[in-house]
């Protein structure tokens, strides 16, 4: 009887306290009433100071609507549904790996009755996450972890990379989303110029990465094919390069690099991962390489664009003069049998030129998107090819074709100098003779004569077999093969060349390959296209390279000195075409030629657009 009476005392007291609740039906139960029983587990002061302090207990424990029934145990209390108030957070959590693993709100927010607002203090995030993720405790010793623990709220904590609630599974280590994550989360902070400036972080880290082969592929949407930030710096134990435990410490670089480059060596690790060609003090080799290549580009384009502009104006005036003379019935240059066709190129030359066109356009179409990876059109082209790996494969196939026609050109050069019987003189005389593509003193007088013609100071030169601009094109191919071809081979087989070349040689090769390719494409699609097809006397196309034939009238007018030499030697008829090229052949080759011309001009326009509208 005493025991029953003892148990009834607290109940009677609670009922007395709860009387106002019975007197005013429908009012919420006073939290103080709840604490009468639960005060031994829940601190009234802590609850009052918590984020939930202004809520009544029944705001969360909604099943408790009648205190008496609850006290008698007649109401079953379920799990609190945080989603009722925290809809955004709950929606994010529902899509997270925590939800998939059955980890609910209370398993992280264990202090639900005393939980205070975090005020974006990242130290609390680290403490909470490391309660379960003990394997990542090395993070607290990293530059990020130390920064956060020291109170720097700019430094990265777990939530900066993984979010607070929408924590995604990393999934397959080789998947697109996983590989993208390795870099994307780093850019959130390191691409923030203000954050980088106030924390004295290297401002070139992101820029230099984006200008590298790895960064360009990432930007084009193929991070799974290249290294991301975390591949070199690790995901959590990010340390300064001077720290002996750092993955990018010189002593550890071989191990880091060989994770991707299986045959990496100590020499290979000399590569400047974040080398900047604008930094003369730290990277003088890159700086002067870039200056030299920029000088070559600017010098070449300046000279030949001026040459092109002057020729365009002078050629237009000459065409008007010819048209006016024809209206008056005057024939300025009468050539007997002017319609007769003569052979300028043999079939092997036509075939080689087709190889040049196919390989050059292929290299341009697959290389320029990488060069201008920040452009929307670059992403479109890469997707059209089926991805950067496919583009890389096509690029290398076209490079192989380039080496084929270059080998043919070398063989034909040796044959021309030492073997051919129809060319007069010894090898030295042949090298500087009229049939050679090697520059000679005659070219100087031709240049002077052409400039005089531009300014209406004299007649247009009567050229020999090769003009000075054609010789320049030919020499440029040889230079290009060593500059573009040599650097391209280095970038194609980095592990092989890394066995005997220092890693910074690949930085140099990248600059040379990129800038020389820019020079080649810009020159071919503007200057060369004008010289061959765009000049007023040939527009819209000079078909001679496709069928190897030209009329006697064109021959005499364009290469008067060559024709005069052939007449003097009595060999003109040896070059007479036996028959003109067929209709079907002409149709197919002209369609091919115009397609190539249109493609090249389109790429030129895209390049100009990219320079005028750079994206960052």
Coordinates of C-alpha atoms in Angstrom, one line a residue:
X1 CA 0.0 0.0 0.0
X2 CA 2.9 2.3 0.8
X3 CA 4.5 1.6 -2.5
X4 CA 1.4 2.4 -4.5
X5 CA 1.0 5.7 -2.6
X6 CA 4.7 6.5 -3.3
X7 CA 4.2 6.0 -7.0
X8 CA 1.0 8.2 -7.1
X9 CA 2.7 11.2 -5.6
X10 CA 4.6 12.3 -8.8
X11 CA 1.6 11.5 -10.9
X12 CA -0.6 13.7 -8.8
X13 CA 1.9 16.5 -8.9
X14 CA 2.2 16.3 -12.7
X15 CA -1.6 16.3 -13.0
X16 CA -1.7 19.4 -10.9
X17 CA 0.9 21.1 -13.0
X18 CA -1.0 20.1 -16.2
X19 CA -4.4 21.4 -15.0
X20 CA -4.1 24.5 -17.1
X21 CA -3.8 22.2 -20.1
X22 CA -7.0 20.4 -19.2
X23 CA -8.7 23.7 -18.5
X24 CA -7.9 25.1 -21.9
X25 CA -8.5 22.2 -24.3
X26 CA -6.4 22.3 -27.5
X27 CA -3.4 24.2 -26.1
X28 CA 0.1 22.6 -26.4
X29 CA 1.6 20.8 -23.5
X30 CA 4.1 23.0 -21.6
X31 CA 7.7 21.7 -22.0
X32 CA 8.1 22.2 -18.3
X33 CA 5.5 19.5 -17.8
X34 CA 7.6 17.1 -19.9
X35 CA 10.8 18.0 -18.0
X36 CA 9.0 16.9 -14.8
X37 CA 9.7 13.3 -15.9
X38 CA 12.5 13.7 -18.4
X39 CA 14.6 16.2 -16.6
X40 CA 17.0 13.6 -15.5
X41 CA 18.1 13.1 -19.1
X42 CA 17.4 16.5 -20.7
X43 CA 18.8 19.7 -19.3
X44 CA 16.2 22.5 -19.2
X45 CA 18.9 25.1 -19.6
X46 CA 20.6 23.3 -22.5
X47 CA 17.3 22.8 -24.2
X48 CA 16.4 26.4 -23.8
X49 CA 19.7 27.5 -25.3
X50 CA 19.5 25.0 -28.2
X51 CA 18.2 25.7 -31.8
X52 CA 15.0 23.8 -30.8
X53 CA 14.6 25.8 -27.5
X54 CA 11.7 27.8 -28.8
X55 CA 9.8 24.8 -30.0
X56 CA 7.6 22.8 -27.7
X57 CA 8.4 19.1 -27.1
X58 CA 5.3 18.1 -29.1
X59 CA 6.5 20.0 -32.1
X60 CA 8.7 17.0 -32.7
X61 CA 7.0 14.3 -30.7
X62 CA 3.7 15.0 -32.4
X63 CA 2.0 11.7 -31.3
X64 CA 1.7 13.1 -27.7
X65 CA -1.5 15.0 -27.8
X66 CA -2.9 13.8 -24.5
X67 CA -0.6 13.9 -21.5
X68 CA -2.6 11.5 -19.4
X69 CA -2.6 8.8 -22.0
X70 CA 1.2 9.4 -22.6
X71 CA 1.9 9.0 -18.9
X72 CA -0.2 5.8 -18.7
X73 CA 1.8 4.5 -21.7
X74 CA -1.2 4.3 -24.0
X75 CA 0.5 6.4 -26.7
X76 CA 3.3 4.9 -28.8
X77 CA 6.0 7.4 -29.4
X78 CA 7.6 7.0 -32.9
X79 CA 10.8 8.3 -34.3
X80 CA 11.0 12.0 -34.8
X81 CA 10.4 13.0 -38.5
X82 CA 12.9 15.9 -39.0
X83 CA 11.6 16.4 -42.5
X84 CA 8.5 18.1 -41.2
X85 CA 10.6 21.3 -40.6
X86 CA 13.8 20.6 -42.4
X87 CA 12.5 19.8 -45.8
X88 CA 15.5 21.1 -47.8
X89 CA 18.0 19.2 -45.7
X90 CA 15.9 16.1 -45.7
X91 CA 15.6 16.2 -49.5
X92 CA 19.4 16.4 -49.8
X93 CA 19.9 13.7 -47.2
X94 CA 17.5 11.4 -49.1
X95 CA 19.8 11.5 -52.1
X96 CA 22.9 10.9 -50.0
X97 CA 25.0 7.8 -49.3
X98 CA 24.1 8.2 -45.7
X99 CA 20.5 7.6 -46.5
X100 CA 21.4 4.6 -48.6
X101 CA 23.3 3.2 -45.6
X102 CA 20.4 3.8 -43.2
X103 CA 22.2 6.6 -41.4
X104 CA 19.5 9.0 -40.2
X105 CA 19.6 12.6 -38.8
X106 CA 20.0 11.6 -35.1
X107 CA 23.1 9.5 -35.8
X108 CA 25.0 12.6 -36.7
X109 CA 22.9 15.1 -34.6
X110 CA 23.2 13.1 -31.4
X111 CA 22.8 16.2 -29.3
X112 CA 19.3 16.9 -30.6
X113 CA 18.1 18.5 -27.2
X114 CA 21.2 20.7 -26.8
X115 CA 22.1 21.3 -30.4
X116 CA 23.2 24.8 -31.1
X117 CA 23.6 26.6 -34.4
X118 CA 27.1 25.9 -35.9
X119 CA 27.5 29.4 -37.1
X120 CA 29.5 27.9 -40.1
X121 CA 32.3 26.9 -37.7
X122 CA 33.9 24.2 -39.8
X123 CA 35.8 22.8 -36.7
X124 CA 32.4 21.3 -35.6
X125 CA 32.0 19.6 -39.0
X126 CA 35.4 18.0 -38.7
X127 CA 34.8 16.8 -35.2
X128 CA 31.5 15.3 -36.2
X129 CA 32.7 13.6 -39.3
X130 CA 35.8 12.1 -37.8
X131 CA 33.6 10.3 -35.1
X132 CA 32.8 7.8 -37.8
X133 CA 35.4 8.4 -40.6
X134 CA 38.4 7.7 -38.5
X135 CA 40.5 6.7 -41.6
X136 CA 40.4 10.3 -42.7
X137 CA 41.8 11.6 -39.5
X138 CA 45.0 12.4 -41.4
X139 CA 43.1 15.3 -42.7
X140 CA 43.5 17.2 -39.5
X141 CA 47.3 17.3 -40.1
X142 CA 46.8 18.5 -43.7
X143 CA 47.1 22.2 -44.8
X144 CA 43.3 22.2 -44.9
X145 CA 42.8 20.6 -41.6
X146 CA 45.3 22.8 -39.8
X147 CA 43.8 25.8 -41.3
X148 CA 40.3 25.0 -40.2
X149 CA 41.4 24.0 -36.7
X150 CA 43.3 27.3 -36.5
X151 CA 40.0 29.1 -37.1
X152 CA 40.4 29.9 -40.8
X153 CA 36.9 29.5 -42.2
X154 CA 38.3 29.8 -45.8
X155 CA 40.2 26.6 -45.4
X156 CA 38.4 23.5 -46.7
X157 CA 36.6 21.2 -44.3
X158 CA 34.7 18.0 -45.0
X159 CA 31.5 19.8 -46.1
X160 CA 33.3 22.0 -48.6
X161 CA 34.0 18.9 -50.7
X162 CA 31.3 16.4 -49.7
X163 CA 28.5 18.8 -48.7
X164 CA 26.7 18.7 -45.4
X165 CA 23.7 16.6 -46.2
X166 CA 23.8 15.6 -49.9
X167 CA 26.9 13.4 -49.5
X168 CA 27.2 11.4 -52.7
X169 CA 28.9 8.0 -53.0
X170 CA 32.1 8.2 -55.0
X171 CA 31.2 5.0 -56.8
X172 CA 33.5 3.4 -59.4
X173 CA 37.0 5.0 -59.0
X174 CA 37.2 5.1 -62.9
X175 CA 33.7 6.6 -63.4
X176 CA 33.1 10.0 -64.9
X177 CA 31.5 11.4 -61.7
X178 CA 34.3 10.1 -59.5
X179 CA 37.0 11.4 -61.7
X180 CA 35.3 14.8 -62.1
X181 CA 34.9 15.0 -58.3
X182 CA 38.8 14.8 -57.9
X183 CA 39.1 18.2 -59.5
X184 CA 35.7 19.9 -59.4
X185 CA 35.6 20.3 -55.6
X186 CA 39.1 21.8 -55.5
X187 CA 38.1 24.5 -58.0
X188 CA 35.3 25.7 -55.7
X189 CA 37.9 27.4 -53.6
X190 CA 41.1 27.6 -55.7
X191 CA 39.2 29.3 -58.6
X192 CA 37.9 32.0 -56.2
X193 CA 40.2 34.9 -56.8
X194 CA 39.3 36.8 -53.7
X195 CA 39.7 33.7 -51.4
X196 CA 43.0 32.9 -53.1
X197 CA 44.3 36.5 -52.6
X198 CA 43.4 36.9 -49.0
X199 CA 44.9 33.5 -48.1
X200 CA 48.1 34.0 -50.1
X201 CA 47.6 30.8 -52.1
X202 CA 49.3 30.3 -55.5
X203 CA 47.1 32.1 -58.0
X204 CA 48.4 30.1 -60.9
X205 CA 47.4 26.7 -59.7
X206 CA 44.0 26.6 -61.4
X207 CA 45.1 28.5 -64.5
X208 CA 48.2 26.4 -65.1
X209 CA 46.3 23.2 -64.6
X210 CA 43.6 24.3 -67.1
X211 CA 46.2 25.1 -69.6
X212 CA 47.8 21.6 -69.3
X213 CA 46.7 18.5 -71.2
X214 CA 45.0 17.2 -68.1
X215 CA 43.1 20.4 -67.5
X216 CA 42.0 20.8 -71.1
X217 CA 40.5 17.3 -71.1
X218 CA 38.8 18.0 -67.8
X219 CA 37.3 21.2 -69.1
X220 CA 36.1 19.4 -72.3
X221 CA 34.2 16.9 -70.2
X222 CA 36.5 13.9 -70.0
X223 CA 38.0 13.9 -66.5
X224 CA 38.1 10.1 -66.4
X225 CA 40.9 10.1 -69.0
X226 CA 43.3 12.4 -67.2
X227 CA 44.8 13.2 -63.7
X228 CA 42.8 15.5 -61.4
X229 CA 44.0 17.5 -58.4
X230 CA 43.5 14.7 -55.9
X231 CA 45.5 12.3 -58.0
X232 CA 48.7 14.2 -57.3
X233 CA 47.9 16.0 -54.1
X234 CA 45.8 13.2 -52.5
X235 CA 42.2 13.7 -51.3
X236 CA 42.8 14.4 -47.6
X237 CA 46.5 14.4 -46.6
X238 CA 47.3 17.5 -48.6
X239 CA 50.7 18.8 -47.4
X240 CA 53.2 21.4 -48.6
X241 CA 55.7 20.1 -51.1
X242 CA 58.5 20.7 -48.5
X243 CA 56.9 18.2 -46.1
X244 CA 58.6 14.8 -46.4
X245 CA 55.2 13.1 -46.1
X246 CA 53.7 15.1 -49.0
X247 CA 52.8 13.2 -52.1
X248 CA 54.4 16.0 -54.2
X249 CA 57.6 16.1 -52.2
X250 CA 60.5 15.5 -54.7
X251 CA 61.4 12.3 -52.8
X252 CA 57.8 11.0 -53.4
X253 CA 57.2 12.2 -56.9
X254 CA 58.2 9.0 -58.7
X255 CA 55.7 7.1 -56.7
X256 CA 53.0 9.7 -57.3
X257 CA 53.7 9.9 -61.1
X258 CA 53.9 6.2 -61.6
X259 CA 50.4 5.8 -60.4
X260 CA 49.4 6.8 -64.0
X261 CA 52.7 6.8 -65.9
X262 CA 54.0 3.3 -65.2
X263 CA 57.5 4.0 -66.5
X264 CA 58.0 7.3 -64.8
X265 CA 61.5 8.1 -63.7
X266 CA 63.3 10.6 -61.5
X267 CA 64.0 12.7 -64.7
X268 CA 60.4 12.5 -65.6
X269 CA 59.4 14.1 -62.3
X270 CA 61.3 17.3 -63.3
X271 CA 58.1 18.2 -65.1
X272 CA 56.6 21.6 -64.1
X273 CA 53.1 20.6 -63.1
X274 CA 52.1 24.2 -62.5
X275 CA 54.8 25.9 -64.6
X276 CA 53.9 29.3 -65.9
X277 CA 55.5 30.6 -69.0
X278 CA 54.9 34.2 -67.8
X279 CA 57.1 33.7 -64.7
X280 CA 60.6 34.5 -65.9
X281 CA 62.2 34.2 -62.4
X282 CA 60.9 30.7 -61.6
X283 CA 60.6 29.3 -65.1
X284 CA 63.1 31.1 -67.4
X285 CA 63.2 28.2 -70.0
X286 CA 59.5 28.3 -70.4
X287 CA 59.5 32.1 -70.5
X288 CA 62.0 32.4 -73.3
X289 CA 60.6 29.6 -75.2
X290 CA 57.2 31.3 -75.2
X291 CA 58.8 34.7 -76.1
X292 CA 60.6 33.0 -79.1
X293 CA 57.5 31.3 -80.3
X294 CA 55.3 34.4 -79.9
X295 CA 57.9 36.4 -81.8
X296 CA 57.8 33.8 -84.6
X297 CA 54.0 34.0 -84.7
X298 CA 53.8 37.8 -84.6
X299 CA 56.6 38.3 -87.1
X300 CA 55.3 35.7 -89.6
X301 CA 51.7 36.8 -89.5
X302 CA 52.6 40.5 -89.7
X303 CA 54.7 40.1 -92.8
X304 CA 52.4 37.8 -94.7
X305 CA 49.1 39.4 -93.7
X306 CA 50.5 42.7 -95.0
X307 CA 51.7 40.9 -98.1
X308 CA 48.2 39.4 -98.5
X309 CA 46.4 42.7 -98.1
X310 CA 48.6 44.5 -100.6
X311 CA 48.2 41.6 -103.1
X312 CA 44.4 41.6 -102.6
X313 CA 44.2 45.3 -103.4
X314 CA 46.6 45.2 -106.4
X315 CA 45.0 42.1 -107.8
X316 CA 41.5 43.6 -107.6
X317 CA 42.8 46.7 -109.5
X318 CA 44.4 44.5 -112.2
X319 CA 41.3 42.5 -112.7
X320 CA 39.3 45.7 -113.2
X321 CA 41.9 46.8 -115.7
X322 CA 41.6 43.5 -117.6
X323 CA 37.8 43.7 -117.6
X324 CA 37.9 47.3 -118.9
X325 CA 40.3 46.3 -121.7
X326 CA 38.1 43.4 -122.8
X327 CA 35.1 45.8 -122.9
X328 CA 37.1 47.8 -125.4
X329 CA 38.0 44.7 -127.4
X330 CA 41.7 44.9 -126.3
X331 CA 43.5 41.6 -125.6
X332 CA 46.4 42.5 -123.2
X333 CA 48.2 39.2 -123.4
X334 CA 47.5 37.1 -126.5
X335 CA 48.9 33.6 -126.2
X336 CA 48.6 31.4 -129.3
X337 CA 46.9 28.1 -128.4
X338 CA 46.4 29.5 -124.9
X339 CA 43.7 27.0 -124.1
X340 CA 46.1 24.0 -124.6
X341 CA 46.7 22.1 -121.3
X342 CA 50.1 21.5 -119.9
X343 CA 51.2 19.3 -117.0
X344 CA 52.6 21.1 -114.0
X345 CA 52.4 18.3 -111.4
X346 CA 52.6 14.6 -111.7
X347 CA 50.2 12.1 -110.1
X348 CA 52.5 11.5 -107.2
X349 CA 52.5 15.3 -106.4
X350 CA 48.7 15.3 -106.5
X351 CA 48.6 12.2 -104.3
X352 CA 51.0 13.8 -101.8
X353 CA 49.0 17.0 -101.7
X354 CA 45.8 15.0 -101.0
X355 CA 47.7 13.4 -98.1
X356 CA 48.7 16.9 -96.9
X357 CA 45.1 18.2 -97.0
X358 CA 43.6 15.1 -95.3
X359 CA 46.2 14.9 -92.5
X360 CA 46.4 18.7 -91.9
X361 CA 42.6 19.1 -91.7
X362 CA 42.4 16.0 -89.4
X363 CA 45.1 17.4 -87.1
X364 CA 43.4 20.8 -87.1
X365 CA 39.9 19.4 -86.4
X366 CA 41.1 17.3 -83.5
X367 CA 43.9 19.6 -82.1
X368 CA 42.2 23.0 -82.1
X369 CA 39.4 21.9 -79.7
X370 CA 42.1 21.0 -77.2
X371 CA 43.9 24.3 -77.8
X372 CA 40.7 26.2 -77.3
X373 CA 39.1 23.9 -74.7
X374 CA 37.3 26.9 -73.0
X375 CA 35.1 27.3 -76.1
X376 CA 31.6 25.9 -76.5
X377 CA 32.4 24.9 -80.1
X378 CA 35.4 22.9 -78.9
X379 CA 33.2 20.9 -76.6
X380 CA 30.7 20.4 -79.4
X381 CA 33.5 19.0 -81.7
X382 CA 34.9 16.7 -79.1
X383 CA 31.4 15.3 -78.4
X384 CA 31.0 14.9 -82.2
X385 CA 34.1 12.7 -82.3
X386 CA 32.8 10.6 -79.4
X387 CA 35.2 12.0 -76.8
X388 CA 38.7 13.2 -76.4
X389 CA 40.2 9.7 -76.6
X390 CA 38.7 9.2 -80.1
X391 CA 40.0 12.7 -81.1
X392 CA 43.4 11.7 -79.8
X393 CA 43.3 8.5 -81.9
X394 CA 42.4 10.4 -85.0
X395 CA 45.0 13.0 -84.3
X396 CA 47.7 10.3 -84.1
X397 CA 46.5 8.6 -87.3
X398 CA 46.8 12.0 -89.1
X399 CA 50.2 12.5 -87.6
X400 CA 51.2 9.1 -89.0
X401 CA 50.0 10.3 -92.5
X402 CA 52.1 13.4 -92.0
X403 CA 55.2 11.3 -91.4
X404 CA 54.4 9.3 -94.5
X405 CA 54.3 12.3 -96.9
X406 CA 57.3 13.8 -95.2
X407 CA 59.3 10.6 -95.8
X408 CA 58.1 10.8 -99.4
X409 CA 59.3 14.4 -99.7
X410 CA 62.7 13.4 -98.3
X411 CA 63.0 10.6 -100.7
X412 CA 62.0 12.8 -103.6
X413 CA 64.5 15.5 -102.5
X414 CA 67.3 13.0 -102.5
X415 CA 66.1 11.6 -105.9
X416 CA 66.0 15.2 -107.3
X417 CA 69.5 16.1 -106.1
X418 CA 71.4 12.9 -106.9
X419 CA 69.5 10.5 -109.1
X420 CA 67.3 12.2 -111.7
X421 CA 68.7 12.4 -115.2
X422 CA 66.5 15.1 -116.6
X423 CA 67.8 17.9 -114.3
X424 CA 71.1 19.6 -115.3
X425 CA 74.1 20.2 -113.1
X426 CA 75.6 18.7 -110.0
X427 CA 73.8 18.4 -106.7
X428 CA 74.8 21.9 -105.6
X429 CA 73.7 23.4 -108.9
X430 CA 70.5 21.5 -108.7
X431 CA 69.9 22.6 -105.1
X432 CA 70.0 26.3 -106.1
X433 CA 68.7 25.8 -109.7
X434 CA 65.4 27.0 -111.1
X435 CA 63.7 23.6 -110.5
X436 CA 64.5 23.5 -106.9
X437 CA 62.3 24.5 -104.0
X438 CA 65.4 25.8 -102.1
X439 CA 65.5 29.6 -101.8
X440 CA 68.1 31.4 -103.9
X441 CA 69.2 34.9 -104.9
X442 CA 66.5 35.0 -107.6
X443 CA 63.8 35.1 -104.9
X444 CA 65.2 38.4 -103.5
X445 CA 64.6 40.1 -106.9
X446 CA 61.2 38.5 -107.1
X447 CA 60.2 39.8 -103.7
X448 CA 61.4 43.3 -104.6
X449 CA 59.6 43.1 -108.0
X450 CA 56.4 41.9 -106.3
X451 CA 56.5 44.8 -103.8
X452 CA 57.0 47.3 -106.6
X453 CA 54.0 45.8 -108.4
X454 CA 51.9 46.2 -105.2
X455 CA 52.6 49.9 -105.3
X456 CA 52.2 50.3 -109.1
X457 CA 55.9 50.9 -109.5
X458 CA 56.6 48.1 -112.0
X459 CA 55.3 45.0 -113.7
X460 CA 54.5 41.8 -111.9
X461 CA 57.6 39.5 -111.9
X462 CA 57.7 36.7 -114.5
X463 CA 58.3 33.8 -112.1
X464 CA 60.2 30.6 -112.6
X465 CA 58.9 27.2 -111.6
X466 CA 58.6 28.1 -107.9
X467 CA 57.6 31.4 -106.4
X468 CA 59.1 32.7 -103.2
X469 CA 55.8 32.1 -101.3
X470 CA 55.7 28.5 -102.5
X471 CA 59.2 27.9 -101.4
X472 CA 58.3 29.4 -98.0
X473 CA 55.5 26.9 -97.7
X474 CA 57.8 24.0 -98.5
X475 CA 60.5 25.1 -96.1
X476 CA 57.8 25.6 -93.4
X477 CA 56.8 22.0 -93.8
X478 CA 60.4 20.9 -92.9
X479 CA 60.5 23.3 -90.0
X480 CA 57.1 22.2 -88.9
X481 CA 58.0 18.6 -89.0
X482 CA 60.8 19.2 -86.5
X483 CA 58.9 21.7 -84.4
X484 CA 55.4 20.2 -84.4
X485 CA 56.4 16.6 -85.3
X486 CA 59.3 16.4 -82.8
X487 CA 57.3 17.9 -79.9
X488 CA 54.3 15.9 -80.9
X489 CA 56.3 12.6 -80.6
X490 CA 57.5 13.7 -77.2
X491 CA 54.0 14.3 -76.0
X492 CA 52.8 11.1 -77.6
X493 CA 55.5 8.9 -75.9
X494 CA 56.3 10.8 -72.7
X495 CA 57.5 7.8 -70.8
X496 CA 60.0 6.8 -73.4
X497 CA 61.4 10.3 -73.8
X498 CA 61.3 10.8 -70.0
X499 CA 63.9 8.1 -69.7
X500 CA 66.6 10.5 -71.0
X501 CA 65.0 14.0 -71.1
X502 CA 64.2 16.1 -68.0
X503 CA 60.5 16.5 -67.3
X504 CA 60.6 20.3 -68.1
X505 CA 61.3 19.3 -71.7
X506 CA 57.7 18.3 -72.0
X507 CA 56.7 21.8 -70.8
X508 CA 58.8 23.2 -73.6
X509 CA 57.4 20.7 -76.1
X510 CA 53.8 21.7 -75.1
X511 CA 54.5 25.4 -75.8
X512 CA 56.2 24.6 -79.1
X513 CA 53.6 22.2 -80.2
X514 CA 50.7 24.4 -79.3
X515 CA 52.1 27.7 -80.7
X516 CA 53.6 26.1 -83.9
X517 CA 50.3 24.4 -84.6
X518 CA 48.6 27.8 -84.1
X519 CA 51.0 29.3 -86.6
X520 CA 50.5 26.5 -89.1
X521 CA 46.7 26.5 -89.0
X522 CA 46.5 30.3 -89.0
X523 CA 48.9 30.6 -91.9
X524 CA 47.4 27.8 -94.0
X525 CA 43.8 29.0 -93.5
X526 CA 44.5 32.6 -94.2
X527 CA 47.8 33.2 -96.1
X528 CA 48.1 30.0 -98.0
X529 CA 44.4 29.8 -98.9
X530 CA 44.7 33.4 -100.3
X531 CA 47.9 32.7 -102.2
X532 CA 46.4 29.6 -103.9
X533 CA 42.7 30.2 -104.1
X534 CA 41.6 33.6 -102.7
X535 CA 43.7 35.9 -104.9
X536 CA 41.5 37.8 -107.4
X537 CA 43.0 36.1 -110.4
X538 CA 42.3 32.6 -109.0
X539 CA 39.2 33.0 -106.8
X540 CA 37.4 30.8 -105.8
X541 CA 39.9 28.0 -106.5
X542 CA 43.1 27.1 -108.3
X543 CA 42.4 23.5 -109.5
X544 CA 46.0 22.9 -110.7
X545 CA 47.0 20.9 -107.6
X546 CA 44.1 18.5 -108.0
X547 CA 44.5 17.6 -111.7
X548 CA 48.1 18.8 -112.2
X549 CA 47.2 20.8 -115.3
X550 CA 47.1 24.4 -116.3
X551 CA 46.4 26.2 -119.6
X552 CA 49.3 27.6 -121.7
X553 CA 47.8 31.0 -121.1
X554 CA 48.1 30.6 -117.3
X555 CA 51.5 29.1 -117.7
X556 CA 52.9 32.0 -119.6
X557 CA 51.2 34.7 -117.5
X558 CA 52.0 33.2 -114.1
X559 CA 55.4 31.6 -114.8
X560 CA 56.7 33.4 -117.8
X561 CA 60.4 32.7 -117.1
X562 CA 59.8 29.0 -116.6
X563 CA 57.9 28.8 -120.0
X564 CA 60.7 30.8 -121.7
X565 CA 63.3 28.4 -120.3
X566 CA 61.3 25.4 -121.5
X567 CA 61.0 27.0 -125.0
X568 CA 64.8 27.7 -125.1
X569 CA 65.5 24.1 -124.2
X570 CA 62.9 22.9 -126.7
X571 CA 61.1 20.8 -124.1
X572 CA 57.7 22.5 -123.8
X573 CA 55.8 19.7 -125.6
X574 CA 57.2 17.2 -123.2
X575 CA 54.9 18.7 -120.6
X576 CA 51.8 18.8 -122.9
X577 CA 48.9 17.0 -121.2
X578 CA 47.9 14.0 -123.3
X579 CA 44.3 14.5 -122.2
X580 CA 42.3 16.7 -119.9
X581 CA 41.0 15.3 -116.6
X582 CA 37.6 13.7 -116.8
X583 CA 34.3 15.3 -115.7
X584 CA 33.7 12.8 -112.9
X585 CA 37.2 13.2 -111.6
X586 CA 36.9 17.0 -111.7
X587 CA 33.5 17.0 -110.0
X588 CA 34.8 14.7 -107.1
X589 CA 38.0 16.6 -106.6
X590 CA 36.4 20.0 -106.7
X591 CA 33.8 18.9 -104.2
X592 CA 36.6 17.6 -102.0
X593 CA 38.6 20.8 -102.5
X594 CA 35.7 23.1 -101.7
X595 CA 34.9 21.0 -98.6
X596 CA 38.5 21.3 -97.4
X597 CA 38.5 25.1 -98.2
X598 CA 35.2 25.6 -96.3
X599 CA 36.4 23.5 -93.4
X600 CA 39.6 25.5 -93.1
X601 CA 37.9 28.9 -93.3
X602 CA 35.4 27.8 -90.7
X603 CA 38.1 26.8 -88.3
X604 CA 39.9 30.1 -89.0
X605 CA 36.7 31.9 -88.0
X606 CA 36.3 29.8 -84.9
X607 CA 39.9 30.6 -83.9
X608 CA 39.4 34.3 -84.4
X609 CA 36.2 34.1 -82.3
X610 CA 38.1 32.2 -79.5
X611 CA 40.7 35.0 -79.3
X612 CA 38.0 37.7 -79.2
X613 CA 35.8 35.9 -76.7
X614 CA 38.0 33.9 -74.2
X615 CA 36.1 32.1 -71.4
X616 CA 37.6 31.6 -68.0

